[in-house]
Amino acid sequence: GAGVSQSPSNKVTEKGKDVELRCDPISGHTALYWYRQSLGQGLEFLIYFQGNSAPDKSGLPSDRFSAERTGGSVSTLTIQRTQQEDSAVYLCASSPSRVAFFGQGTRLTVV
Amino acid sequence: KQEVTQIPAALSVPEGENLVLNCSFTDSAIYNLQWFRQDPGKGLTSLLLIQSSQREQTSGRLNASLDKSSGRSTLYIAASQPGDSATYLCAVEGFQKLVFGTGTRLLVSP
């Protein structure tokens, strides 16, 4: 596709369930970011992948959060045992070098 | 740790006014600074990218400046239009990742 694609666009889950969020970056982009945006808040960095280097996981808020990027392309963000405070919009971005291109985000609601 | 602050948090102006949005950052060791636009319920759109060696970038009615030594950037919007209403975010790229400010919510009234 022409841009960064995220799925699902909306996800409602029960507290305690696991969820997987998917990001399809722009083809050829070596860098991939995950951010979280809570209601009325700024963007909180979660994790960064660059090529074959070890990812920068310094922003993951707890060990319930994990992410992987398979084959240097598609990335999946997994949240285990979801809590209500995990409710937010999860944004993915990819970049060929410096300019970041964002997807539309996944709105996660934990009830 | 890099911290990015944007002032004002919200701004309401009548159509046609020129306006300035401010962004400041605490660590001047950056590779670049970007300004983004975010519309309600949508992702971010990159507006302008200023490399650390540059002082300004222009795109249409938008002009962004960068003073790396003082840790400041401004986004100037000329002849504002209702379609400019959105949240504007600045982000600085340091070692590896983009750090975002909390944004300025702009409302341009007809």
Coordinates of N, CA and C in Angstrom, one line a residue:
Chain A
G1 N 0.8 -1.2 0.0 CA 0.0 0.0 0.0 C 0.9 1.3 0.0
A2 N 0.2 2.4 -0.1 CA 0.9 3.6 -0.2 C 1.4 4.2 1.1
G3 N 0.7 3.8 2.2 CA 1.1 4.3 3.5 C 1.2 3.2 4.5
V4 N 1.4 3.7 5.8 CA 1.5 2.8 6.9 C 0.1 2.3 7.2
S5 N -0.1 1.0 7.3 CA -1.4 0.4 7.6 C -1.4 -0.2 9.0
Q6 N -2.4 0.1 9.8 CA -2.6 -0.5 11.1 C -3.9 -1.2 11.2
S7 N -3.9 -2.3 11.9 CA -5.1 -3.1 12.1 C -5.1 -3.7 13.5
P8 N -6.3 -3.9 14.1 CA -7.6 -3.2 13.6 C -7.5 -1.7 13.9
S9 N -8.5 -1.0 13.3 CA -8.6 0.4 13.6 C -9.2 0.7 15.0
N10 N -10.1 -0.2 15.4 CA -10.6 -0.1 16.7 C -10.7 -1.5 17.4
K11 N -10.4 -1.5 18.6 CA -10.4 -2.8 19.4 C -11.0 -2.6 20.8
V12 N -12.1 -3.3 21.1 CA -12.6 -3.3 22.4 C -12.3 -4.6 23.0
T13 N -11.7 -4.7 24.2 CA -11.4 -5.9 24.8 C -11.7 -5.9 26.3
E14 N -11.9 -7.0 26.9 CA -12.2 -7.1 28.3 C -10.9 -7.1 29.1
K15 N -11.0 -6.5 30.2 CA -9.8 -6.5 31.1 C -9.3 -7.9 31.4
G16 N -8.0 -8.0 31.3 CA -7.4 -9.3 31.5 C -7.1 -10.1 30.2
K17 N -7.7 -9.7 29.1 CA -7.5 -10.4 27.9 C -6.2 -9.9 27.2
D18 N -5.6 -10.7 26.3 CA -4.5 -10.3 25.5 C -4.9 -9.7 24.2
V19 N -4.2 -8.8 23.7 CA -4.5 -8.2 22.4 C -3.2 -8.1 21.5
E20 N -3.4 -8.2 20.2 CA -2.3 -8.0 19.3 C -2.7 -6.9 18.3
L21 N -1.8 -6.0 18.1 CA -2.0 -4.8 17.2 C -1.0 -5.0 16.1
R22 N -1.4 -4.8 14.9 CA -0.5 -5.0 13.7 C -0.2 -3.7 13.0
C23 N 1.0 -3.7 12.5 CA 1.5 -2.5 11.7 C 2.2 -3.0 10.5
D24 N 1.7 -2.6 9.3 CA 2.4 -2.8 8.0 C 3.0 -1.5 7.6
P25 N 4.4 -1.5 7.7 CA 5.0 -0.2 7.3 C 5.1 -0.1 5.8
I26 N 5.6 1.1 5.4 CA 5.8 1.4 4.0 C 7.0 0.5 3.5
S27 N 6.8 -0.2 2.4 CA 7.8 -1.1 1.9 C 9.2 -0.4 1.8
G28 N 10.2 -1.0 2.3 CA 11.6 -0.5 2.2 C 12.0 0.4 3.3
H29 N 11.0 0.8 4.2 CA 11.4 1.6 5.3 C 12.1 0.7 6.4
T30 N 13.3 1.2 6.8 CA 14.0 0.3 7.7 C 13.7 0.6 9.2
A31 N 13.2 1.8 9.5 CA 12.9 2.1 10.8 C 11.4 2.0 11.1
L32 N 11.0 1.5 12.3 CA 9.6 1.4 12.7 C 9.5 1.7 14.1
Y33 N 8.5 2.6 14.4 CA 8.2 3.0 15.8 C 6.8 2.7 16.2
W34 N 6.7 2.4 17.5 CA 5.3 2.4 18.1 C 5.2 3.5 19.2
Y35 N 4.1 4.2 19.2 CA 3.8 5.2 20.1 C 2.4 4.9 20.7
R36 N 2.2 5.5 21.9 CA 0.9 5.4 22.5 C 0.4 6.8 22.8
Q37 N -0.8 7.1 22.5 CA -1.4 8.4 22.8 C -2.7 8.2 23.6
S38 N -2.6 8.6 24.9 CA -3.8 8.5 25.8 C -4.6 9.8 25.6
L39 N -5.9 9.7 26.0 CA -6.8 10.8 25.7 C -6.2 12.1 26.3
G40 N -6.1 13.1 25.4 CA -5.6 14.4 25.8 C -4.2 14.5 26.1
Q41 N -3.4 13.5 25.8 CA -2.0 13.4 26.2 C -1.2 13.5 24.9
G42 N 0.1 13.7 25.1 CA 1.1 13.6 24.0 C 1.4 12.2 23.6
L43 N 2.3 12.1 22.6 CA 2.7 10.7 22.2 C 3.8 10.2 23.1
E44 N 3.6 9.0 23.6 CA 4.5 8.3 24.4 C 5.2 7.2 23.7
F45 N 6.5 7.3 23.6 CA 7.3 6.4 22.9 C 7.3 5.0 23.5
L46 N 7.1 4.0 22.7 CA 7.1 2.6 23.3 C 8.3 1.8 22.8
I47 N 8.5 1.7 21.5 CA 9.6 0.8 21.0 C 10.0 1.3 19.6
Y48 N 11.3 1.0 19.3 CA 11.8 1.4 18.0 C 12.6 0.3 17.4
F49 N 12.4 0.0 16.2 CA 13.1 -1.0 15.4 C 13.9 -0.3 14.3
Q50 N 15.2 -0.7 14.1 CA 16.0 -0.2 13.0 C 16.7 -1.3 12.4
G51 N 16.3 -1.7 11.2 CA 17.0 -2.7 10.4 C 17.1 -4.0 11.3
N52 N 18.3 -4.5 11.3 CA 18.6 -5.8 12.0 C 19.1 -5.5 13.4
S53 N 19.2 -4.3 13.8 CA 19.7 -3.9 15.2 C 18.7 -4.4 16.2
A54 N 19.3 -4.5 17.4 CA 18.4 -4.8 18.6 C 17.4 -3.7 18.8
P55 N 16.2 -3.9 19.0 CA 15.2 -2.9 19.2 C 15.4 -2.1 20.5
D56 N 15.0 -0.8 20.4 CA 15.1 0.0 21.6 C 13.7 -0.1 22.3
K57 N 13.7 -0.9 23.4 CA 12.5 -1.2 24.1 C 12.3 -0.3 25.3
S58 N 13.1 0.8 25.4 CA 13.1 1.6 26.7 C 11.8 2.2 27.0
G59 N 10.9 2.3 26.1 CA 9.6 3.0 26.4 C 8.5 2.0 26.8
L60 N 8.7 0.8 26.7 CA 7.6 -0.2 27.1 C 7.3 0.0 28.5
P61 N 6.0 0.2 28.9 CA 5.7 0.6 30.3 C 5.7 -0.6 31.2
S62 N 5.6 -1.8 30.8 CA 5.6 -2.9 31.7 C 6.0 -4.2 30.9
D63 N 6.2 -5.3 31.6 CA 6.5 -6.5 30.9 C 5.3 -7.2 30.3
R64 N 4.2 -6.5 30.5 CA 3.0 -7.0 29.7 C 3.0 -6.6 28.3
F65 N 3.9 -5.7 28.0 CA 4.0 -5.2 26.6 C 5.2 -5.8 25.9
S66 N 5.0 -6.2 24.7 CA 6.1 -6.7 23.9 C 5.8 -6.5 22.4
A67 N 6.8 -6.4 21.6 CA 6.7 -6.2 20.2 C 7.7 -7.0 19.4
E68 N 7.4 -7.3 18.2 CA 8.3 -8.0 17.3 C 8.1 -7.4 15.9
R69 N 9.2 -7.6 15.2 CA 9.1 -7.2 13.8 C 9.7 -8.3 12.9
T70 N 8.9 -9.0 12.1 CA 9.2 -10.1 11.4 C 9.8 -9.8 10.0
G71 N 10.9 -10.3 9.7 CA 11.5 -10.1 8.4 C 11.8 -8.6 8.0
G72 N 11.9 -7.8 9.1 CA 12.2 -6.4 8.8 C 11.0 -5.7 8.2
S73 N 9.8 -6.2 8.3 CA 8.7 -5.6 7.8 C 7.5 -5.4 8.8
V74 N 6.6 -6.3 8.8 CA 5.4 -6.2 9.6 C 5.8 -6.3 11.1
S75 N 5.1 -5.5 11.9 CA 5.3 -5.5 13.3 C 4.0 -5.8 14.1
T76 N 4.2 -6.5 15.2 CA 3.0 -6.8 16.0 C 3.4 -6.3 17.5
L77 N 2.5 -5.5 18.0 CA 2.6 -5.1 19.4 C 1.6 -5.9 20.2
T78 N 2.1 -6.6 21.2 CA 1.2 -7.5 22.0 C 1.1 -6.9 23.4
I79 N -0.1 -6.9 23.9 CA -0.4 -6.5 25.3 C -1.1 -7.6 26.0
Q80 N -0.4 -8.1 27.0 CA -1.0 -9.3 27.8 C -1.7 -8.7 29.0
R81 N -2.8 -9.5 29.4 CA -3.5 -9.2 30.6 C -3.9 -7.7 30.6
T82 N -4.6 -7.2 29.6 CA -4.8 -5.8 29.5 C -5.5 -5.2 30.7
Q83 N -5.2 -4.0 31.0 CA -5.7 -3.2 32.1 C -6.4 -2.0 31.5
Q84 N -7.3 -1.4 32.3 CA -8.0 -0.2 31.8 C -7.1 0.9 31.4
E85 N -6.0 1.1 32.1 CA -5.1 2.2 31.8 C -4.3 2.0 30.5
D86 N -4.5 0.8 29.9 CA -3.9 0.5 28.6 C -4.8 1.2 27.5
S87 N -5.9 1.6 27.8 CA -6.8 2.2 26.8 C -6.1 3.5 26.2
A88 N -6.0 3.5 24.9 CA -5.3 4.6 24.2 C -5.3 4.3 22.7
V89 N -4.8 5.3 22.0 CA -4.6 5.1 20.6 C -3.1 4.7 20.4
Y90 N -2.9 3.6 19.7 CA -1.6 3.1 19.5 C -1.2 3.4 18.1
L91 N -0.1 4.2 17.9 CA 0.3 4.6 16.6 C 1.6 4.0 16.2
C92 N 1.7 3.6 14.9 CA 2.9 3.1 14.4 C 3.4 4.0 13.3
A93 N 4.7 4.1 13.2 CA 5.3 4.9 12.1 C 6.5 4.2 11.5
S94 N 6.7 4.5 10.3 CA 7.9 3.9 9.6 C 8.7 5.1 9.0
S95 N 9.9 4.8 8.7 CA 10.8 5.9 8.2 C 11.9 5.3 7.4
P96 N 12.2 5.9 6.2 CA 13.3 5.4 5.4 C 14.7 6.0 6.0
S97 N 14.6 7.1 6.6 CA 15.8 7.7 7.2 C 15.4 8.7 8.3
R98 N 14.8 9.8 8.0 CA 14.5 10.8 9.0 C 13.0 11.1 9.1
V99 N 12.4 11.3 8.0 CA 11.0 11.7 8.0 C 10.1 10.5 8.4
A100 N 9.3 10.6 9.4 CA 8.4 9.6 9.9 C 7.0 9.7 9.3
F101 N 6.5 8.5 8.9 CA 5.2 8.4 8.3 C 4.3 7.6 9.2
F102 N 3.2 8.2 9.7 CA 2.4 7.5 10.7 C 1.2 6.8 10.0
G103 N 0.8 5.7 10.7 CA -0.5 5.1 10.4 C -1.6 5.8 11.1
Q104 N -2.8 5.3 10.8 CA -4.0 6.0 11.4 C -4.2 5.6 12.9
G105 N -3.5 4.6 13.3 CA -3.6 4.2 14.7 C -4.7 3.1 15.0
T106 N -4.5 2.5 16.1 CA -5.5 1.5 16.6 C -6.0 2.1 17.9
R107 N -7.3 2.3 18.0 CA -7.9 2.8 19.2 C -8.3 1.6 20.1
L108 N -7.6 1.4 21.2 CA -7.8 0.3 22.1 C -8.6 0.8 23.3
T109 N -9.7 0.1 23.5 CA -10.6 0.3 24.7 C -10.6 -0.9 25.6
V110 N -10.2 -0.8 26.8 CA -10.3 -2.0 27.7 C -11.4 -1.7 28.7
V111 N -12.4 -2.6 28.7 CA -13.6 -2.5 29.5 C -13.6 -3.5 30.7
Chain B
K1 N 17.6 13.2 29.7 CA 16.4 12.8 29.0 C 15.8 14.0 28.3
Q2 N 15.6 13.8 27.0 CA 15.0 14.9 26.2 C 13.6 15.2 26.6
E3 N 13.3 16.5 26.8 CA 11.9 16.9 27.1 C 11.5 18.0 26.1
V4 N 10.3 17.9 25.6 CA 9.8 18.8 24.6 C 8.6 19.5 25.1
T5 N 8.6 20.8 25.0 CA 7.4 21.6 25.5 C 6.9 22.4 24.4
Q6 N 5.5 22.5 24.3 CA 4.9 23.3 23.3 C 4.0 24.4 24.0
I7 N 4.1 25.6 23.5 CA 3.3 26.7 24.0 C 2.8 27.5 22.9
P8 N 1.5 27.9 22.9 CA 0.5 27.6 23.9 C -0.1 26.2 23.8
A9 N -0.8 25.7 24.8 CA -1.4 24.4 24.7 C -2.6 24.5 23.7
A10 N -3.3 25.6 23.7 CA -4.4 25.8 22.8 C -4.4 27.3 22.3
L11 N -5.0 27.4 21.1 CA -5.0 28.8 20.5 C -6.2 28.9 19.6
S12 N -6.9 30.0 19.8 CA -8.1 30.2 19.0 C -8.0 31.6 18.3
V13 N -8.1 31.6 17.0 CA -7.9 32.8 16.2 C -8.9 33.0 15.1
P14 N -9.2 34.2 14.7 CA -10.1 34.4 13.6 C -9.4 34.1 12.3
E15 N -10.1 33.7 11.3 CA -9.5 33.4 10.0 C -8.7 34.6 9.4
G16 N -7.6 34.3 8.8 CA -6.8 35.4 8.2 C -5.6 35.8 9.1
E17 N -5.6 35.5 10.3 CA -4.5 35.9 11.2 C -3.3 35.1 10.9
N18 N -2.1 35.8 11.1 CA -0.8 35.1 11.1 C -0.6 34.6 12.6
L19 N 0.0 33.5 12.7 CA 0.2 33.0 14.1 C 1.5 32.2 14.2
V20 N 2.0 32.1 15.4 CA 3.2 31.4 15.7 C 3.0 30.4 16.8
L21 N 3.5 29.2 16.6 CA 3.5 28.1 17.6 C 4.9 27.9 18.0
N22 N 5.1 27.6 19.3 CA 6.4 27.5 19.9 C 6.7 26.1 20.4
C23 N 7.9 25.7 20.2 CA 8.4 24.4 20.7 C 9.8 24.6 21.3
S24 N 10.0 24.0 22.5 CA 11.3 24.1 23.1 C 11.7 22.7 23.5
F25 N 13.0 22.5 23.5 CA 13.6 21.2 23.9 C 14.8 21.3 24.7
T26 N 15.0 20.4 25.6 CA 16.1 20.5 26.6 C 17.5 20.1 26.2
D27 N 17.5 19.1 25.3 CA 18.8 18.6 24.8 C 19.1 19.0 23.4
S28 N 20.1 19.8 23.2 CA 20.3 20.4 21.8 C 21.0 19.4 20.9
A29 N 21.4 18.2 21.4 CA 22.0 17.2 20.6 C 21.0 16.5 19.8
I30 N 20.5 17.1 18.7 CA 19.4 16.5 17.9 C 19.9 16.3 16.5
Y31 N 19.2 15.4 15.8 CA 19.5 15.2 14.4 C 18.6 16.1 13.5
N32 N 17.4 16.2 14.0 CA 16.4 17.0 13.2 C 15.2 17.3 14.1
L33 N 14.4 18.2 13.6 CA 13.1 18.5 14.3 C 12.0 18.5 13.2
Q34 N 10.9 17.9 13.6 CA 9.8 17.8 12.7 C 8.5 18.5 13.3
W35 N 7.7 19.0 12.5 CA 6.4 19.5 12.8 C 5.4 18.6 12.2
F36 N 4.4 18.2 13.0 CA 3.3 17.3 12.5 C 2.0 18.0 12.7
R37 N 1.0 17.5 12.0 CA -0.4 17.9 12.2 C -1.2 16.7 12.5
Q38 N -2.1 16.8 13.5 CA -3.0 15.7 13.8 C -4.4 16.2 13.8
D39 N -5.2 15.6 13.0 CA -6.6 15.9 13.0 C -7.4 14.9 13.9
P40 N -8.5 15.3 14.5 CA -9.2 14.5 15.5 C -9.4 13.1 15.0
G41 N -9.0 12.1 15.8 CA -9.3 10.7 15.5 C -8.4 10.2 14.4
K42 N -7.4 10.9 14.0 CA -6.6 10.5 12.9 C -5.1 10.4 13.2
G43 N -4.3 9.9 12.3 CA -2.9 9.8 12.6 C -2.2 11.1 12.4
L44 N -0.9 11.1 12.3 CA -0.1 12.3 12.2 C 0.4 12.5 10.7
T45 N 0.4 13.7 10.3 CA 0.9 14.1 9.0 C 2.1 15.0 9.2
S46 N 3.2 14.6 8.6 CA 4.4 15.4 8.7 C 4.3 16.6 7.8
L47 N 4.6 17.8 8.4 CA 4.5 19.1 7.7 C 5.8 19.6 7.2
L48 N 6.8 19.6 8.1 CA 8.1 20.1 7.8 C 9.1 19.4 8.6
L49 N 10.3 19.2 8.0 CA 11.4 18.6 8.7 C 12.6 19.6 8.5
I50 N 13.2 19.9 9.7 CA 14.4 20.7 9.7 C 15.6 19.9 10.2
Q51 N 16.6 19.8 9.3 CA 17.8 19.1 9.8 C 18.5 20.0 10.8
S52 N 19.3 19.4 11.6 CA 20.0 20.1 12.6 C 20.9 21.2 12.1
S53 N 21.4 21.0 10.8 CA 22.3 22.0 10.2 C 21.5 23.2 9.6
Q54 N 20.2 23.0 9.5 CA 19.4 24.1 8.9 C 18.8 25.0 9.9
R55 N 18.4 26.2 9.4 CA 17.8 27.2 10.3 C 16.3 27.3 10.1
E56 N 15.8 27.0 8.8 CA 14.4 27.1 8.6 C 14.0 26.3 7.4
Q57 N 12.7 26.0 7.3 CA 12.1 25.3 6.2 C 10.7 25.9 5.9
T58 N 10.4 26.0 4.6 CA 9.1 26.6 4.2 C 8.3 25.6 3.3
S59 N 7.0 25.6 3.6 CA 6.1 24.9 2.7 C 4.8 25.6 2.6
G60 N 4.6 26.3 1.5 CA 3.3 27.0 1.3 C 3.2 28.2 2.3
R61 N 2.2 28.1 3.1 CA 1.9 29.2 4.1 C 2.6 28.8 5.5
L62 N 3.4 27.8 5.5 CA 4.1 27.3 6.7 C 5.5 27.6 6.6
N63 N 6.1 28.1 7.8 CA 7.5 28.4 7.9 C 7.9 27.9 9.2
A64 N 8.9 27.0 9.3 CA 9.4 26.6 10.6 C 10.9 27.0 10.7
S65 N 11.2 27.5 11.9 CA 12.6 27.8 12.2 C 13.2 27.0 13.3
L66 N 14.5 26.9 13.3 CA 15.2 26.1 14.3 C 16.4 26.8 14.9
D67 N 16.4 27.0 16.2 CA 17.6 27.5 16.8 C 18.1 26.5 17.8
K68 N 19.0 25.6 17.3 CA 19.4 24.4 18.1 C 20.1 24.8 19.4
S69 N 20.9 25.9 19.3 CA 21.7 26.2 20.5 C 20.8 26.7 21.6
S70 N 19.7 27.3 21.3 CA 18.8 27.7 22.4 C 17.6 26.7 22.6
G71 N 17.6 25.7 21.8 CA 16.6 24.7 22.0 C 15.2 25.1 21.7
R72 N 15.1 25.9 20.6 CA 13.8 26.4 20.2 C 13.4 26.2 18.8
S73 N 12.2 26.0 18.5 CA 11.7 26.1 17.1 C 10.3 26.8 17.1
T74 N 10.0 27.4 16.0 CA 8.7 28.1 15.9 C 8.1 27.6 14.5
L75 N 6.8 27.5 14.6 CA 6.0 27.2 13.3 C 5.2 28.4 13.1
Y76 N 5.4 29.1 12.0 CA 4.7 30.3 11.6 C 3.6 29.9 10.5
I77 N 2.4 30.2 10.8 CA 1.3 29.9 9.8 C 0.8 31.3 9.3
A78 N 0.9 31.5 8.1 CA 0.4 32.8 7.5 C -1.0 32.7 7.0
A79 N -1.7 33.8 7.2 CA -3.1 33.9 6.6 C -3.9 32.6 7.0
S80 N -4.1 32.4 8.3 CA -4.7 31.1 8.7 C -6.1 30.9 8.1
Q81 N -6.5 29.7 8.0 CA -7.8 29.3 7.4 C -8.4 28.3 8.3
P82 N -9.8 28.2 8.3 CA -10.5 27.2 9.1 C -9.9 25.8 8.9
G83 N -9.5 25.4 7.7 CA -8.9 24.1 7.5 C -7.6 23.9 8.2
D84 N -7.0 24.9 8.7 CA -5.8 24.7 9.5 C -6.1 24.2 10.9
S85 N -7.3 24.2 11.3 CA -7.7 23.8 12.7 C -7.3 22.3 12.9
A86 N -6.4 22.1 13.9 CA -5.9 20.7 14.1 C -5.0 20.9 15.4
T87 N -4.4 19.8 15.8 CA -3.4 19.8 16.8 C -2.0 19.7 16.1
Y88 N -1.1 20.6 16.5 CA 0.2 20.7 15.9 C 1.2 20.2 16.9
L89 N 2.0 19.2 16.5 CA 3.0 18.6 17.3 C 4.4 18.8 16.8
C90 N 5.3 19.1 17.6 CA 6.7 19.1 17.2 C 7.4 17.9 17.8
A91 N 8.4 17.4 17.1 CA 9.1 16.2 17.6 C 10.6 16.4 17.3
V92 N 11.5 16.0 18.2 CA 12.9 16.1 17.9 C 13.4 14.7 17.9
E93 N 14.3 14.5 17.0 CA 15.0 13.2 16.8 C 16.4 13.3 17.4
G94 N 16.6 12.6 18.5 CA 18.0 12.5 19.0 C 18.5 11.1 18.7
F95 N 19.2 10.5 19.7 CA 19.7 9.2 19.4 C 18.6 8.2 19.3
Q96 N 18.3 7.7 18.1 CA 17.4 6.7 17.7 C 15.9 7.1 17.6
K97 N 15.4 7.8 18.6 CA 13.9 8.0 18.6 C 13.4 9.4 18.6
L98 N 12.2 9.5 18.1 CA 11.5 10.8 18.1 C 10.9 11.1 19.5
V99 N 11.1 12.3 20.0 CA 10.4 12.7 21.2 C 9.5 13.8 20.9
F100 N 8.2 13.6 21.3 CA 7.2 14.5 20.9 C 6.8 15.5 22.1
G101 N 6.4 16.7 21.7 CA 5.8 17.6 22.6 C 4.3 17.2 22.8
T102 N 3.6 17.9 23.7 CA 2.2 17.6 23.9 C 1.3 18.3 23.0
G103 N 1.8 19.2 22.1 CA 1.0 19.7 21.1 C 0.3 21.1 21.4
T104 N -0.1 21.8 20.3 CA -0.9 23.0 20.4 C -2.1 22.7 19.6
R105 N -3.3 22.9 20.3 CA -4.6 22.7 19.7 C -5.0 24.0 19.1
L106 N -5.1 24.1 17.7 CA -5.4 25.3 17.0 C -6.8 25.3 16.5
L107 N -7.6 26.3 16.7 CA -8.9 26.5 16.2 C -8.9 27.8 15.4
V108 N -9.2 27.8 14.1 CA -9.3 28.9 13.3 C -10.8 29.1 13.0
S109 N -11.4 30.2 13.4 CA -12.8 30.5 13.2 C -13.1 31.2 11.9
P110 N -14.1 30.9 11.2 CA -14.5 31.6 9.9 C -14.8 33.0 10.2

